[in-house]
Short mmCIF file of C-alpha atoms and ligand atoms in Angstrom, two decimals:
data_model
loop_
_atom_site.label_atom_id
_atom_site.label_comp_id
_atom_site.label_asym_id
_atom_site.label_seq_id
_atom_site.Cartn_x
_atom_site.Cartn_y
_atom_site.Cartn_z
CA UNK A 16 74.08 99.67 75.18
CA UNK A 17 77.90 99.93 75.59
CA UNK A 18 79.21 98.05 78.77
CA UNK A 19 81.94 100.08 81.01
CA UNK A 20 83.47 97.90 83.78
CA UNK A 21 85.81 99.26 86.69
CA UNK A 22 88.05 97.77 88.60
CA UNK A 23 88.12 98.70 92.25
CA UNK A 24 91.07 97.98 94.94
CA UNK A 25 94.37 99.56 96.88
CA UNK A 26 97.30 100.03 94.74
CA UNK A 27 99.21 97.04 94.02
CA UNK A 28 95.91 94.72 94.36
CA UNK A 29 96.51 94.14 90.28
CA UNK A 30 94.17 96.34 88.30
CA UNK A 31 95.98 97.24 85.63
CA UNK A 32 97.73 93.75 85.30
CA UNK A 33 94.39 92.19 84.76
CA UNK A 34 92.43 94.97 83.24
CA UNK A 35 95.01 94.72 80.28
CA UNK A 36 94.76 90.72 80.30
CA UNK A 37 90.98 91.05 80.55
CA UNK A 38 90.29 94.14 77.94
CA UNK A 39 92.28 91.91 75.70
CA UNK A 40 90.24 89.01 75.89
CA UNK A 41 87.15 91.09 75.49
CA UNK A 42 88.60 93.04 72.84
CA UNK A 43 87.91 96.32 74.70
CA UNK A 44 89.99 99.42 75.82
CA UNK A 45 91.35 99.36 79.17
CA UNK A 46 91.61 103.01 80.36
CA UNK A 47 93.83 103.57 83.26
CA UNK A 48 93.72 107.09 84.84
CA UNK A 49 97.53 106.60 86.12
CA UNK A 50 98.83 105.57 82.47
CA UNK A 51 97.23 108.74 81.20
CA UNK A 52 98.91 111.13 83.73
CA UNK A 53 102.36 109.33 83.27
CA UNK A 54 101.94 109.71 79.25
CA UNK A 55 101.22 113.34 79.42
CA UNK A 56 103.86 113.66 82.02
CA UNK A 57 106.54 112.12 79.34
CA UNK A 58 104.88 114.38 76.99
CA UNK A 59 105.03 117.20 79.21
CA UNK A 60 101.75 118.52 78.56
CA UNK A 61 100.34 121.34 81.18
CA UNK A 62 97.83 118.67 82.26
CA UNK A 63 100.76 116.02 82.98
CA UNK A 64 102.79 118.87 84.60
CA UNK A 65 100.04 119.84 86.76
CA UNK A 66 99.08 116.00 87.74
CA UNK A 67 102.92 115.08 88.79
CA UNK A 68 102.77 117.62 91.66
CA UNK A 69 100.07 115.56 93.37
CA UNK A 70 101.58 112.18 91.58
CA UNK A 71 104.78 112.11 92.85
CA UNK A 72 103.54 112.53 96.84
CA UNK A 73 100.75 110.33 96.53
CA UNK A 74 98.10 112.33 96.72
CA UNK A 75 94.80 112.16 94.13
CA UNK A 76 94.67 114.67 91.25
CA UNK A 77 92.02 116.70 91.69
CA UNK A 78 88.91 115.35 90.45
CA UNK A 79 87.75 118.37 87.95
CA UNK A 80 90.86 117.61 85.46
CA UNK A 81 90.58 114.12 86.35
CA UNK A 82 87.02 113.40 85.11
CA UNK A 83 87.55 115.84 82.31
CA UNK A 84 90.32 113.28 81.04
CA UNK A 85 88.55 110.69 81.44
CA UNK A 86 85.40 112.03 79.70
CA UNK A 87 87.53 112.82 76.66
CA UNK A 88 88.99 109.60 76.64
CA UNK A 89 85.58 107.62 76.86
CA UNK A 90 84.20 109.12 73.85
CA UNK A 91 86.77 108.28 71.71
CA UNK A 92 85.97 105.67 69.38
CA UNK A 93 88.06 102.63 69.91
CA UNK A 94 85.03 103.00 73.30
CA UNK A 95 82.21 102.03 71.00
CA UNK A 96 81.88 98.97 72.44
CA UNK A 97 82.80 99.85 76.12
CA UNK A 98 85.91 99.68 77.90
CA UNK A 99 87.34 98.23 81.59
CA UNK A 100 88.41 101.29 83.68
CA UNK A 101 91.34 100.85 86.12
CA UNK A 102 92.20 103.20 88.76
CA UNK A 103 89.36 105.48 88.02
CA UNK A 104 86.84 106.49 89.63
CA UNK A 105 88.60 107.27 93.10
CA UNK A 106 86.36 109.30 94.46
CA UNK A 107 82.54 109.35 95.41
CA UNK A 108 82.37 112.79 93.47
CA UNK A 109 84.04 110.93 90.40
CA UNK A 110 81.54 108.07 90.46
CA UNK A 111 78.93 110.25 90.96
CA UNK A 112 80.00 112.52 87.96
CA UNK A 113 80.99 108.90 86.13
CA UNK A 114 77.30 107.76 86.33
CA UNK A 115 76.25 110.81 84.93
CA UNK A 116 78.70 110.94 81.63
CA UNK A 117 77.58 107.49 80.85
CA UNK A 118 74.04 108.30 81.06
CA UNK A 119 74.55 111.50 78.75
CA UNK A 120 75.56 108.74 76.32
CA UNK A 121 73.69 105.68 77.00
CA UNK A 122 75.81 103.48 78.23
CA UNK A 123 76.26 101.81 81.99
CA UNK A 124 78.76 99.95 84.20
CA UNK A 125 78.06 96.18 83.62
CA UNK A 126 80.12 95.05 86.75
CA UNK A 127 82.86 97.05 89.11
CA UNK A 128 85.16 93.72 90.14
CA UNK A 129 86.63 94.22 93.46
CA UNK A 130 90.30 93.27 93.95
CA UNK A 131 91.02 92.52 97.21
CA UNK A 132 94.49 91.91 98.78
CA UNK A 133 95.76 91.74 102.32
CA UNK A 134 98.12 95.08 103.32
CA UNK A 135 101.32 93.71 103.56
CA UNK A 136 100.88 91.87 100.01
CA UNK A 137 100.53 95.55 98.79
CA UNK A 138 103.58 97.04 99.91
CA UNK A 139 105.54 93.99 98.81
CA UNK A 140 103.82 94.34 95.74
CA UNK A 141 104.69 97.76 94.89
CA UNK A 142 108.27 98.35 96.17
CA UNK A 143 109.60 95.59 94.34
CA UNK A 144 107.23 96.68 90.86
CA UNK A 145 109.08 97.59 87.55
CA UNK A 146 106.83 99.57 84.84
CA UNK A 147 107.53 100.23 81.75
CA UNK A 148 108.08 103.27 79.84
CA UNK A 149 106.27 103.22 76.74
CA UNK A 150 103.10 101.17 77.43
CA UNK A 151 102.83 100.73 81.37
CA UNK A 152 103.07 97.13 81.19
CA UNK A 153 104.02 95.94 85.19
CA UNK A 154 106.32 93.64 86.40
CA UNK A 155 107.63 92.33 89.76
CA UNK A 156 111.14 92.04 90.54
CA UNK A 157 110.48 88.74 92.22
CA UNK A 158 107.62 87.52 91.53
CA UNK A 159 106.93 88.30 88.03
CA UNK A 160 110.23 89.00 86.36
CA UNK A 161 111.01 90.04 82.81
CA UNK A 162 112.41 87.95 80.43
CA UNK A 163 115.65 89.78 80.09
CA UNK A 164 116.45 92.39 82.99
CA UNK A 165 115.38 95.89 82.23
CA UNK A 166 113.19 95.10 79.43
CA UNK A 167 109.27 94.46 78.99
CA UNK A 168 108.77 91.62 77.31
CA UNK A 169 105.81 92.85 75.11
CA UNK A 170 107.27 96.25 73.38
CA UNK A 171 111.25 96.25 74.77
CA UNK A 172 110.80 99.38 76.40
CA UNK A 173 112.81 99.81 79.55
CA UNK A 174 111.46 98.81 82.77
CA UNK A 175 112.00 101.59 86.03
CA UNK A 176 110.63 101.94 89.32
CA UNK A 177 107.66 104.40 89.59
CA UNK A 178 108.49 107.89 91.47
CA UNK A 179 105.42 106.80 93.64
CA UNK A 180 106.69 102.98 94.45
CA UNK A 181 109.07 104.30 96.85
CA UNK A 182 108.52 103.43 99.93
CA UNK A 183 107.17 106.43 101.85
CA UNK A 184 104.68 107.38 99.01
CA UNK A 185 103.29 103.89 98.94
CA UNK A 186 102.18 104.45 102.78
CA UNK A 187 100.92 107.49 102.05
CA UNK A 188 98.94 106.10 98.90
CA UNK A 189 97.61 103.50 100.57
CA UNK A 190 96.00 105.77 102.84
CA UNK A 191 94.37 107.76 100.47
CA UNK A 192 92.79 104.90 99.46
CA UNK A 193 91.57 103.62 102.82
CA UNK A 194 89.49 107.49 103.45
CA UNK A 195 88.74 108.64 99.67
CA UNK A 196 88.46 105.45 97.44
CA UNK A 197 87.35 102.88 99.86
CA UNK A 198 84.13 104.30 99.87
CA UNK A 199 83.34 103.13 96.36
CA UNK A 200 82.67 99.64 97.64
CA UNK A 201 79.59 100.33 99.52
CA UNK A 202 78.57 102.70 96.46
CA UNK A 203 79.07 100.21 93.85
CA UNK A 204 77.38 97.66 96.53
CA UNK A 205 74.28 99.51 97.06
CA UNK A 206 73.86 99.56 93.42
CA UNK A 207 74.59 95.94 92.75
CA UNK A 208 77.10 95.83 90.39
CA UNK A 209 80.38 95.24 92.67
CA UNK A 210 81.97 91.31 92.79
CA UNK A 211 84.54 90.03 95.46
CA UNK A 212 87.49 88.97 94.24
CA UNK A 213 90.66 87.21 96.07
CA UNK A 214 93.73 89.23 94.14
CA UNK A 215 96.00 87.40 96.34
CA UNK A 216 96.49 84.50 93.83
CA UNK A 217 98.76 83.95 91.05
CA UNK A 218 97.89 86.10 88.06
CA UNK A 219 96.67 83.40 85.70
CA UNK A 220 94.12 82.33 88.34
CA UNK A 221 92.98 85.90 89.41
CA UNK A 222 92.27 86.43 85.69
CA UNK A 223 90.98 83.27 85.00
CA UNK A 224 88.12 83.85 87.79
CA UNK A 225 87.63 87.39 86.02
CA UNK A 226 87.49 86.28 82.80
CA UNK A 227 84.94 84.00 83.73
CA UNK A 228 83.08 86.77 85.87
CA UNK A 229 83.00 89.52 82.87
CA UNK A 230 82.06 86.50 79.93
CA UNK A 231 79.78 84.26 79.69
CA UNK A 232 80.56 80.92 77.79
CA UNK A 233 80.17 82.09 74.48
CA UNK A 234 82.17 85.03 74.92
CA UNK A 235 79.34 87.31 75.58
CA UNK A 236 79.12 90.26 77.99
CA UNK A 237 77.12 88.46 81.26
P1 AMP B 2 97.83 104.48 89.40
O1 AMP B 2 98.66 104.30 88.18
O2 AMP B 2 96.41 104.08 89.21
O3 AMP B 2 98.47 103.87 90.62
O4 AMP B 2 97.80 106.06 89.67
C1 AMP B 2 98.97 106.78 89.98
C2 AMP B 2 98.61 108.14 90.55
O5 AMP B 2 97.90 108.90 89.56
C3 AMP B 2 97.69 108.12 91.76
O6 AMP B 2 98.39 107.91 92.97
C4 AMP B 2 97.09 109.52 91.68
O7 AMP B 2 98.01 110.50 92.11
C5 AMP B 2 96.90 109.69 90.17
N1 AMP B 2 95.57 109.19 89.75
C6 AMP B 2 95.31 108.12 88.96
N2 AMP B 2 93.99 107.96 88.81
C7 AMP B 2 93.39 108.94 89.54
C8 AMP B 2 92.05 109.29 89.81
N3 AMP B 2 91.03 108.58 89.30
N4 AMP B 2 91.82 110.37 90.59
C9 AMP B 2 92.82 111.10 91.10
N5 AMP B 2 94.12 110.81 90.91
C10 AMP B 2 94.42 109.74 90.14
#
């Protein structure tokens, strides 16, 4: 049975910070929606094209091409063992449609970790983020800074401030979470697979608590 975690919470609460730290110590994929957009963007591909028109105002892609990306994505192979999802699914309709590719292929969602963090944490969060071009590594001007200005520390890429961290789209995105993705926590509730976490904490101890969440002491899945 391959085990598919996602990672639920607003924008800025951390998911793809400590999906990547997580997947790493797990030795799984992490699959972020966003990343995937942004790469076809830079690649100009119709599908990135397409995505940047709702992208760039803060709005959802619509969920037809988004769960069709992510379906091709999850049966790749480097999936065989499972992977932690950030940023996807959004929607009830994609978590719906979610449950339903992973039980075409025998596989479930082990645990959907909630991130939670207060509202003004978010927007400090995100207007002062720096991502980075090649690999979507994320930084904070502040409180997380590179090691040298301008450049991420793992691959040297150059660091810039997301289209969609600007001020007015983060409002906006934070309200599309509040009516279309906040739903997810009662779904993954009723089900019994969602977890509580307190994302306002340093990153080390948010991940820490995760790790320890997602493995048991030998390193197994729980
Ligand atoms: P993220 O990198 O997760 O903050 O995503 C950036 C943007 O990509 C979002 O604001 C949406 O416009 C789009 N996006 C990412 N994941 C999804 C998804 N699961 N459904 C719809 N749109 C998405």
């Amino acid at each position: 049975m391959r085990d598919f975690y996602v990672f639920l919470g607003p924008p800025g609460a951390g998911k793809g910070t400590q999906a990547k730290i997580v997947a790493a110590r797990m030795g799984i994929p992490q699959i972020s929606s966003g990343d995937i957009f942004r790469e076809n963007l830079t690649n100009q591909t119709e599908m990135g094209i397409l995505a940047n028109k709702y992208i760039k105002v803060g709005e959802l892609v619509p969920d037809d091409i988004t769960i069709s990306m992510v379906r091709g994505r999850i049966s790749k192979a480097d999936c065989a063992r499972g992977a932690i999802l950030d940023g996807f699914p959004r929607t009830p309709a994609q978590a719906e449609a979610f449950d339903g590719i992973l039980k075409e292929n025998g596989c479930r969602i082990n645990k959907v970790p909630f991130i939670k963090v207060p509202e003004n944490v978010l927007i400090e969060r995100l207007s002062g983020r720096l991502t980075c071009r090649a690999e979507g590594h994320v930084f904070h001007k502040v409180n997380n800074p590179p090691r040298e200005a301008g450049i991420c520390d793992y691959d040297g890429s150059a660091l810039y401030q997301r289209e969609d961290d600007k001020p007015e789209t983060v409002a906006r995105r934070i309200r599309v979470y509040e009516q279309q993705t906040r739903p997810l926590i009662e779904y993954y509730m009723e089900r019994g697979l969602l977890v509580e976490i307190d994302g306002d904490r340093s990153i080390d101890l948010v991940s820490a608590e995760l790790t320890k969440i997602l493995l048991d002491d030998e390193g197994n899945d729980v």
